[in-house]
Coordinates of C-alpha atoms in Angstrom, one line a residue:
Chain V
M717 CA 0.0 0.0 0.0
A718 CA 1.0 3.6 -0.6
T719 CA 3.1 5.5 2.0
N720 CA 1.1 6.9 4.9
N721 CA 1.7 10.6 5.1
D722 CA -0.9 11.4 7.7
S723 CA -1.1 15.1 7.1
P724 CA -2.8 17.1 9.9
I725 CA -6.3 18.5 9.1
T726 CA -6.0 22.1 8.2
M727 CA -8.4 24.7 6.8
D728 CA -6.5 24.1 3.5
T729 CA -7.5 20.4 3.4
F730 CA -11.1 21.6 3.1
L731 CA -10.6 24.7 1.0
A732 CA -8.3 23.0 -1.6
G733 CA -11.3 21.4 -3.3
I734 CA -13.4 24.6 -3.4
W735 CA -11.0 26.9 -5.1
R736 CA -7.3 26.0 -5.7
E737 CA -8.0 22.4 -6.9
N738 CA -11.6 22.8 -7.9
P739 CA -12.4 19.5 -9.7
V740 CA -14.3 21.2 -12.5
F741 CA -12.7 24.5 -13.2
V742 CA -9.1 23.7 -12.4
M743 CA -8.6 19.9 -12.8
L744 CA -11.3 19.4 -15.6
L745 CA -12.5 16.2 -14.0
G746 CA -16.0 14.7 -14.2
M747 CA -17.0 16.9 -17.2
C748 CA -19.8 14.7 -18.5
P749 CA -22.4 15.3 -15.7
V750 CA -21.2 18.9 -15.5
L751 CA -22.3 19.6 -19.0
A752 CA -25.2 17.2 -19.3
V753 CA -27.4 18.0 -16.2
T754 CA -26.8 21.7 -15.7
N755 CA -29.7 23.0 -17.8
S756 CA -31.5 24.1 -14.6
V757 CA -30.4 25.1 -11.1
S758 CA -32.4 22.4 -9.4
N759 CA -31.0 19.6 -11.6
A760 CA -27.5 20.9 -10.9
L761 CA -28.1 21.0 -7.2
A762 CA -29.5 17.4 -7.1
M763 CA -26.6 16.1 -9.2
G764 CA -24.0 18.0 -7.0
L765 CA -25.4 16.6 -3.8
A766 CA -25.7 13.1 -5.1
T767 CA -22.1 13.2 -6.3
T768 CA -20.9 14.7 -3.0
F769 CA -22.7 11.9 -1.0
V770 CA -21.1 9.1 -3.2
L771 CA -17.7 10.9 -2.9
L772 CA -17.9 11.1 0.9
C773 CA -19.0 7.5 1.5
S774 CA -16.7 5.9 -1.0
S775 CA -13.6 7.8 0.1
A776 CA -14.3 7.2 3.7
L777 CA -14.6 3.4 3.0
V778 CA -11.5 3.4 0.9
A779 CA -9.6 5.2 3.7
M780 CA -10.8 2.7 6.2
L781 CA -9.8 -0.3 4.1
R782 CA -6.6 1.3 2.7
R783 CA -4.4 -1.2 4.5
H784 CA -6.4 -4.3 3.5
I785 CA -6.8 -3.6 -0.3
P786 CA -4.0 -5.3 -2.2
K787 CA -2.2 -2.9 -4.5
E788 CA -2.7 -5.0 -7.7
V789 CA -6.5 -4.9 -7.6
R790 CA -7.0 -1.5 -6.0
I791 CA -8.6 0.2 -9.0
A792 CA -11.2 -2.6 -9.4
S793 CA -11.9 -2.6 -5.6
Y794 CA -12.4 1.2 -5.7
I795 CA -14.8 1.0 -8.6
I796 CA -16.8 -1.7 -6.9
I797 CA -17.1 0.4 -3.7
I798 CA -18.1 3.4 -5.7
A799 CA -20.7 1.4 -7.7
T800 CA -22.2 0.1 -4.5
F801 CA -22.9 3.7 -3.2
V802 CA -24.1 4.9 -6.6
T803 CA -26.7 2.1 -6.6
V804 CA -27.8 3.3 -3.1
V805 CA -28.2 6.9 -4.3
D806 CA -30.0 5.7 -7.5
Y807 CA -32.6 3.9 -5.5
V808 CA -32.9 6.7 -2.9
I809 CA -33.5 9.4 -5.5
Q810 CA -36.0 7.1 -7.2
A811 CA -37.9 6.7 -3.9
V812 CA -37.8 10.3 -2.8
S813 CA -38.5 12.2 -6.1
L814 CA -39.5 10.6 -9.3
E815 CA -39.4 14.0 -11.0
V816 CA -35.7 14.5 -10.3
Y817 CA -35.0 10.9 -11.2
N818 CA -36.5 11.3 -14.6
A819 CA -34.8 14.7 -15.2
L820 CA -31.3 13.3 -14.4
G821 CA -31.9 10.0 -16.2
A822 CA -29.0 7.7 -16.7
F823 CA -26.6 10.3 -15.3
I824 CA -27.1 9.2 -11.7
Q825 CA -25.8 5.8 -12.6
L826 CA -23.0 7.4 -14.6
I827 CA -21.6 8.9 -11.3
V828 CA -19.7 5.6 -11.2
V829 CA -17.4 6.7 -14.0
N830 CA -17.0 10.2 -12.7
C831 CA -13.2 10.4 -12.8
M832 CA -13.2 12.9 -9.9
I833 CA -14.4 10.2 -7.4
L834 CA -11.9 7.6 -8.6
G835 CA -9.2 10.2 -8.6
R836 CA -9.9 11.2 -5.0
A837 CA -9.8 7.5 -4.0
E838 CA -6.5 6.9 -5.7
A839 CA -4.8 10.2 -4.9
F840 CA -6.0 11.0 -1.5
A841 CA -8.2 8.5 0.3
S842 CA -5.7 5.6 -0.1
R843 CA -3.0 7.6 1.7
N844 CA -4.7 9.4 4.5
R845 CA -6.7 8.8 7.7
V846 CA -10.5 8.7 7.6
G847 CA -10.9 12.1 9.2
T848 CA -8.6 14.0 6.8
T849 CA -10.1 12.2 3.9
L850 CA -13.7 13.1 5.0
V851 CA -12.8 16.8 5.3
N852 CA -11.0 16.9 1.9
S853 CA -13.8 15.0 0.1
L854 CA -16.4 17.4 1.6
G855 CA -14.4 20.3 0.2
M856 CA -14.1 18.6 -3.2
G857 CA -17.8 17.7 -3.3
L858 CA -18.8 21.2 -2.4
G859 CA -16.5 22.6 -5.0
F860 CA -18.1 20.3 -7.6
T861 CA -21.6 21.4 -6.5
L862 CA -20.6 25.0 -6.7
A863 CA -19.2 24.6 -10.2
L864 CA -22.4 22.9 -11.2
L865 CA -24.5 25.7 -9.7
C866 CA -22.3 28.3 -11.6
L867 CA -23.1 26.6 -14.9
G868 CA -26.7 25.8 -14.0
S869 CA -27.7 29.3 -13.0
V870 CA -26.2 31.0 -16.0
R871 CA -27.8 28.5 -18.4
E872 CA -31.2 28.6 -16.7
L873 CA -31.1 32.4 -16.6
L874 CA -30.2 32.9 -20.2
G875 CA -32.0 29.9 -21.6
A876 CA -35.4 30.2 -19.8
G877 CA -35.2 33.6 -18.1
T878 CA -35.9 31.9 -14.7
L879 CA -33.9 31.0 -11.6
L880 CA -35.0 27.9 -9.6
G881 CA -38.3 28.1 -11.7
F882 CA -39.1 31.8 -10.7
P883 CA -39.2 34.2 -13.6
V884 CA -36.5 36.9 -13.2
F885 CA -36.8 39.0 -16.3
G886 CA -40.1 40.6 -17.3
E887 CA -42.6 39.5 -19.9
A888 CA -40.6 41.0 -22.8
F889 CA -37.7 38.6 -22.3
E890 CA -37.1 36.3 -25.2
P891 CA -35.5 33.0 -23.9
W892 CA -32.2 32.2 -25.4
V893 CA -33.1 28.5 -26.0
I894 CA -29.7 27.5 -27.4
M895 CA -28.3 27.8 -23.8
L896 CA -30.5 24.9 -22.6
L897 CA -29.4 22.8 -25.6
P898 CA -26.1 20.9 -25.7
P899 CA -24.0 23.6 -27.5
G900 CA -25.0 26.0 -24.7
G901 CA -23.3 23.7 -22.1
F902 CA -20.0 23.8 -24.0
F903 CA -20.2 27.6 -24.5
V904 CA -21.0 28.5 -20.9
L905 CA -18.3 26.2 -19.5
G906 CA -15.8 27.6 -22.0
A907 CA -16.8 31.1 -21.0
W908 CA -16.3 30.3 -17.2
L909 CA -12.9 28.9 -18.0
L910 CA -12.0 32.0 -20.0
L911 CA -13.1 34.1 -17.1
F912 CA -10.9 32.2 -14.6
A913 CA -7.9 32.2 -16.9
W914 CA -8.3 36.0 -17.3
V915 CA -8.5 36.5 -13.5
K916 CA -5.4 34.3 -13.0
E917 CA -3.5 36.2 -15.6
M918 CA -4.4 39.6 -14.1
Q919 CA -3.2 38.3 -10.7
M920 CA 0.1 37.1 -12.2
K921 CA 0.6 40.5 -13.9
R922 CA -0.1 42.3 -10.6
T923 CA 2.4 40.2 -8.6
A924 CA 5.0 40.6 -11.4
H925 CA 4.5 44.4 -11.3
A926 CA 4.7 44.4 -7.5
G927 CA 7.9 42.4 -7.7
E928 CA 9.4 44.9 -10.2
A929 CA 8.4 47.8 -8.1
S930 CA 10.1 46.5 -5.0
A931 CA 13.2 45.6 -7.0
H932 CA 13.3 49.3 -8.2
A933 CA 12.8 50.6 -4.7
R934 CA 15.8 48.7 -3.6
Chain D
M1417 CA -39.3 -4.2 -27.9
H1418 CA -39.1 -1.2 -30.1
A1419 CA -40.3 -1.0 -33.7
E1420 CA -37.3 1.2 -34.7
S1421 CA -35.5 -0.1 -37.8
L1422 CA -31.8 -1.0 -37.4
G1423 CA -30.7 1.7 -39.8
Y1424 CA -32.5 4.3 -37.8
I1425 CA -30.9 3.0 -34.6
F1426 CA -27.4 3.3 -36.1
L1427 CA -28.0 6.8 -37.5
N1428 CA -29.6 7.9 -34.2
A1429 CA -26.6 6.8 -32.1
A1430 CA -24.0 8.0 -34.6
V1431 CA -25.2 11.5 -35.6
I1432 CA -28.6 12.6 -34.4
N1433 CA -27.9 11.9 -30.8
N1434 CA -24.1 11.8 -31.1
F1435 CA -22.8 10.4 -27.9
V1436 CA -20.1 13.0 -27.4
L1437 CA -21.7 16.2 -28.9
A1438 CA -25.3 15.8 -28.0
L1439 CA -25.4 13.5 -24.9
F1440 CA -22.1 14.7 -23.3
L1441 CA -20.6 11.2 -22.8
G1442 CA -16.9 10.7 -23.1
I1443 CA -15.8 14.3 -22.9
C1444 CA -12.6 13.5 -21.0
P1445 CA -10.9 11.6 -24.0
L1446 CA -12.4 14.3 -26.3
L1447 CA -10.4 17.0 -24.5
G1448 CA -7.5 14.8 -23.6
V1449 CA -6.6 12.7 -26.6
S1450 CA -7.6 15.0 -29.5
G1451 CA -4.2 16.7 -29.9
R1452 CA -3.0 14.5 -32.8
L1453 CA -5.1 13.1 -35.6
N1454 CA -3.7 9.6 -35.8
T1455 CA -3.7 9.0 -32.0
A1456 CA -7.2 10.3 -31.9
F1457 CA -8.2 7.8 -34.6
S1458 CA -6.6 4.8 -32.8
M1459 CA -8.2 5.9 -29.5
G1460 CA -11.6 6.1 -31.3
L1461 CA -11.1 2.6 -32.8
A1462 CA -10.1 1.0 -29.4
T1463 CA -13.1 2.7 -27.7
A1464 CA -15.5 1.6 -30.4
F1465 CA -14.2 -2.0 -30.1
V1466 CA -14.6 -2.0 -26.3
M1467 CA -18.1 -0.6 -26.7
L1468 CA -19.1 -3.5 -29.0
I1469 CA -17.7 -6.2 -26.7
S1470 CA -19.1 -4.6 -23.5
S1471 CA -22.5 -3.9 -25.0
T1472 CA -22.8 -7.5 -26.2
A1473 CA -21.8 -8.8 -22.8
A1474 CA -24.1 -6.4 -21.0
W1475 CA -27.0 -7.6 -23.1
G1476 CA -26.4 -11.2 -22.0
L1477 CA -25.8 -10.1 -18.4
N1478 CA -29.0 -8.1 -18.2
A1479 CA -31.0 -11.1 -19.5
L1480 CA -29.4 -13.3 -16.8
L1481 CA -29.9 -10.7 -14.0
T1482 CA -33.5 -10.1 -15.0
A1483 CA -34.2 -13.8 -15.0
Y1484 CA -33.0 -14.1 -11.4
D1485 CA -34.5 -10.8 -10.1
L1486 CA -31.1 -9.3 -9.4
E1487 CA -31.5 -6.0 -11.2
F1488 CA -30.0 -4.1 -8.3
L1489 CA -26.6 -5.7 -9.2
R1490 CA -26.8 -4.4 -12.8
L1491 CA -24.5 -1.4 -12.3
I1492 CA -21.8 -3.3 -10.5
A1493 CA -22.0 -6.2 -13.0
Y1494 CA -21.7 -3.8 -16.0
I1495 CA -18.7 -2.0 -14.6
A1496 CA -17.0 -5.3 -13.9
V1497 CA -17.6 -6.5 -17.4
I1498 CA -16.3 -3.3 -18.9
A1499 CA -13.1 -3.4 -16.8
S1500 CA -12.4 -7.0 -17.9
A1501 CA -13.2 -6.1 -21.6
V1502 CA -10.7 -3.3 -21.4
Q1503 CA -8.1 -5.7 -19.9
L1504 CA -8.8 -8.2 -22.8
V1505 CA -8.4 -5.5 -25.5
E1506 CA -5.2 -4.4 -23.8
M1507 CA -3.7 -7.9 -23.8
T1508 CA -4.8 -8.5 -27.4
I1509 CA -3.2 -5.3 -28.7
K1510 CA -0.1 -5.9 -26.6
K1511 CA 0.3 -9.4 -28.2
F1512 CA -0.5 -8.6 -31.8
S1513 CA 0.6 -5.0 -32.3
P1514 CA 3.2 -3.7 -29.8
P1515 CA 3.7 -0.4 -31.7
L1516 CA 0.0 0.5 -31.4
Y1517 CA 0.1 -0.6 -27.7
K1518 CA 3.0 1.9 -27.1
A1519 CA 1.2 4.7 -29.0
L1520 CA -2.0 4.4 -26.9
G1521 CA -0.1 4.1 -23.6
I1522 CA -2.0 5.2 -20.5
F1523 CA -5.2 6.0 -22.5
L1524 CA -5.9 2.3 -23.0
P1525 CA -6.7 1.5 -19.3
L1526 CA -8.5 4.8 -19.0
I1527 CA -11.1 3.6 -21.4
T1528 CA -12.6 1.9 -18.3
T1529 CA -13.7 5.3 -16.9
N1530 CA -15.1 6.5 -20.3
C1531 CA -18.7 7.2 -19.6
A1532 CA -19.7 6.6 -23.2
I1533 CA -19.1 2.9 -22.7
L1534 CA -21.2 2.5 -19.6
G1535 CA -23.6 4.9 -21.2
V1536 CA -24.2 2.5 -24.2
A1537 CA -24.8 -0.4 -21.8
L1538 CA -27.2 1.6 -19.7
F1539 CA -29.1 3.2 -22.5
Q1540 CA -29.7 0.0 -24.4
T1541 CA -31.1 -1.5 -21.2
N1542 CA -33.4 1.5 -20.7
Y1543 CA -34.6 1.3 -24.3
E1544 CA -35.1 -2.5 -24.0
Y1545 CA -33.3 -3.2 -27.2
D1546 CA -33.0 -6.9 -28.3
F1547 CA -29.7 -8.5 -29.2
L1548 CA -29.4 -7.3 -32.8
Q1549 CA -30.6 -3.8 -31.9
S1550 CA -28.0 -3.6 -29.1
V1551 CA -25.2 -4.6 -31.4
V1552 CA -26.2 -2.0 -34.0
Y1553 CA -26.7 0.6 -31.3
S1554 CA -23.2 0.1 -30.0
L1555 CA -21.7 0.1 -33.5
G1556 CA -23.4 3.4 -34.1
A1557 CA -22.2 4.9 -30.9
G1558 CA -18.7 3.8 -31.7
A1559 CA -18.9 5.4 -35.1
G1560 CA -20.2 8.6 -33.6
F1561 CA -17.4 8.7 -31.1
I1562 CA -14.7 8.2 -33.8
L1563 CA -16.4 10.9 -35.9
A1564 CA -16.4 13.4 -33.1
I1565 CA -12.9 12.8 -31.8
V1566 CA -11.4 12.8 -35.3
L1567 CA -13.2 16.1 -36.3
M1568 CA -12.0 17.6 -33.0
A1569 CA -8.4 16.5 -33.6
G1570 CA -8.5 17.9 -37.1
L1571 CA -9.7 21.3 -35.9
R1572 CA -7.1 21.4 -33.1
E1573 CA -4.3 20.6 -35.5
R1574 CA -5.2 23.5 -37.7
L1575 CA -5.6 25.8 -34.7
E1576 CA -2.0 25.2 -33.7
L1577 CA -1.0 27.5 -36.5
A1578 CA -3.4 30.2 -35.5
D1579 CA -2.7 33.1 -33.2
V1580 CA -4.9 32.4 -30.1
P1581 CA -5.0 34.9 -27.1
S1582 CA -3.0 33.4 -24.3
I1583 CA -5.9 33.1 -21.9
A1584 CA -7.9 31.1 -24.4
R1585 CA -5.3 28.4 -25.0
G1586 CA -6.0 24.9 -23.8
A1587 CA -9.3 23.7 -22.4
A1588 CA -11.4 26.9 -22.9
M1589 CA -10.6 26.8 -26.6
S1590 CA -11.4 23.1 -27.0
L1591 CA -14.7 23.6 -25.2
M1592 CA -15.6 26.5 -27.6
L1593 CA -14.7 24.2 -30.5
A1594 CA -16.8 21.4 -29.1
G1595 CA -19.7 23.9 -28.8
I1596 CA -19.5 24.9 -32.4
L1597 CA -19.2 21.2 -33.5
S1598 CA -22.2 20.4 -31.3
L1599 CA -24.1 23.3 -32.9
A1600 CA -23.3 21.9 -36.3
F1601 CA -24.5 18.4 -35.3
M1602 CA -27.9 19.9 -34.2
G1603 CA -28.6 20.2 -37.9
F1604 CA -29.1 16.5 -38.0
A1605 CA -32.0 16.6 -35.6
G1606 CA -35.1 15.3 -37.3
L1607 CA -33.1 13.2 -39.7
G1608 CA -34.7 9.8 -40.4
G1609 CA -37.5 10.6 -37.9

């Protein structure tokens, strides 16, 4: 089994997933559900919470069993663990709200192949204690949900003129239907990535300028 | 059992509801492996092949699980079948064509986590396709995947010569490209209906 670098729980363990290592905007993991179910805020929220639940449970179990899973079959074992929890979520959603279940369709079952969850199991849960893993996974899950909400709200606002089903713009608003259709998903995610790249570049320029200024002052 | 003709099922999976550009399945390889045209094509072929094997196996498994009232095991059984199919393809390619094995490298085992493959298996179960329909459906999905990834790779190769603003390089540009491709594929809606 991998080395055991039991890092202490810090605020950073939690925050890493939300901003610096955001699974969607920074690491580009788990793109399929991100694009497919974000045509409304409520769908995005349901998907985000379902994924967070699976992520939390599976990474906790992987962390608990990390000393017992042989290295050669670890990927297969992780997938089976994840598939078990996805089956649970699938049946729970079906029981709680048939409406949400029909809206999300096969994408609930496709959480199994969300690379973010397998990535967490392999890169973090298999090397850390249960507590640390839980905190980190919660951050990652919330980061994922946040990203889904970012996309879902923009697409619902532009594509239907509503937010969570309530009309935002007046009667005169002509819905921009293309945003609800598949191309809209690609365009909105592309636009968010452009925005983040731009912010990052501005920050780098500013630090570079500050560095130059202090060099001159000396 | 659906009354759809086999030709329509193929066309539907390949272009009208293209797996990558309309259903958003298999975005990761689309963004990851579409840098070079020939690698993209080999990747597409390997994926299509795994799709065919796993969908055939999934059809048999589903019949077996339904017969014994074990539907809740479906997801776990499918993913296990896909993982072993990928292993099989990997061993076959390694034995018969070592150069291709080297060219595909890490992407070969990663086919396991390609949602398009699990997607084919799940959708054909939802639509209640019979054996022949399932095979045609998976062939269509494979063809659609190859089409999308090859188109994407061709566009990206041309773009390398273009002068792109520094913030748009990489993923953002690829997503915009995919959006335009997806817009183009919407033109197929209603075809064969």
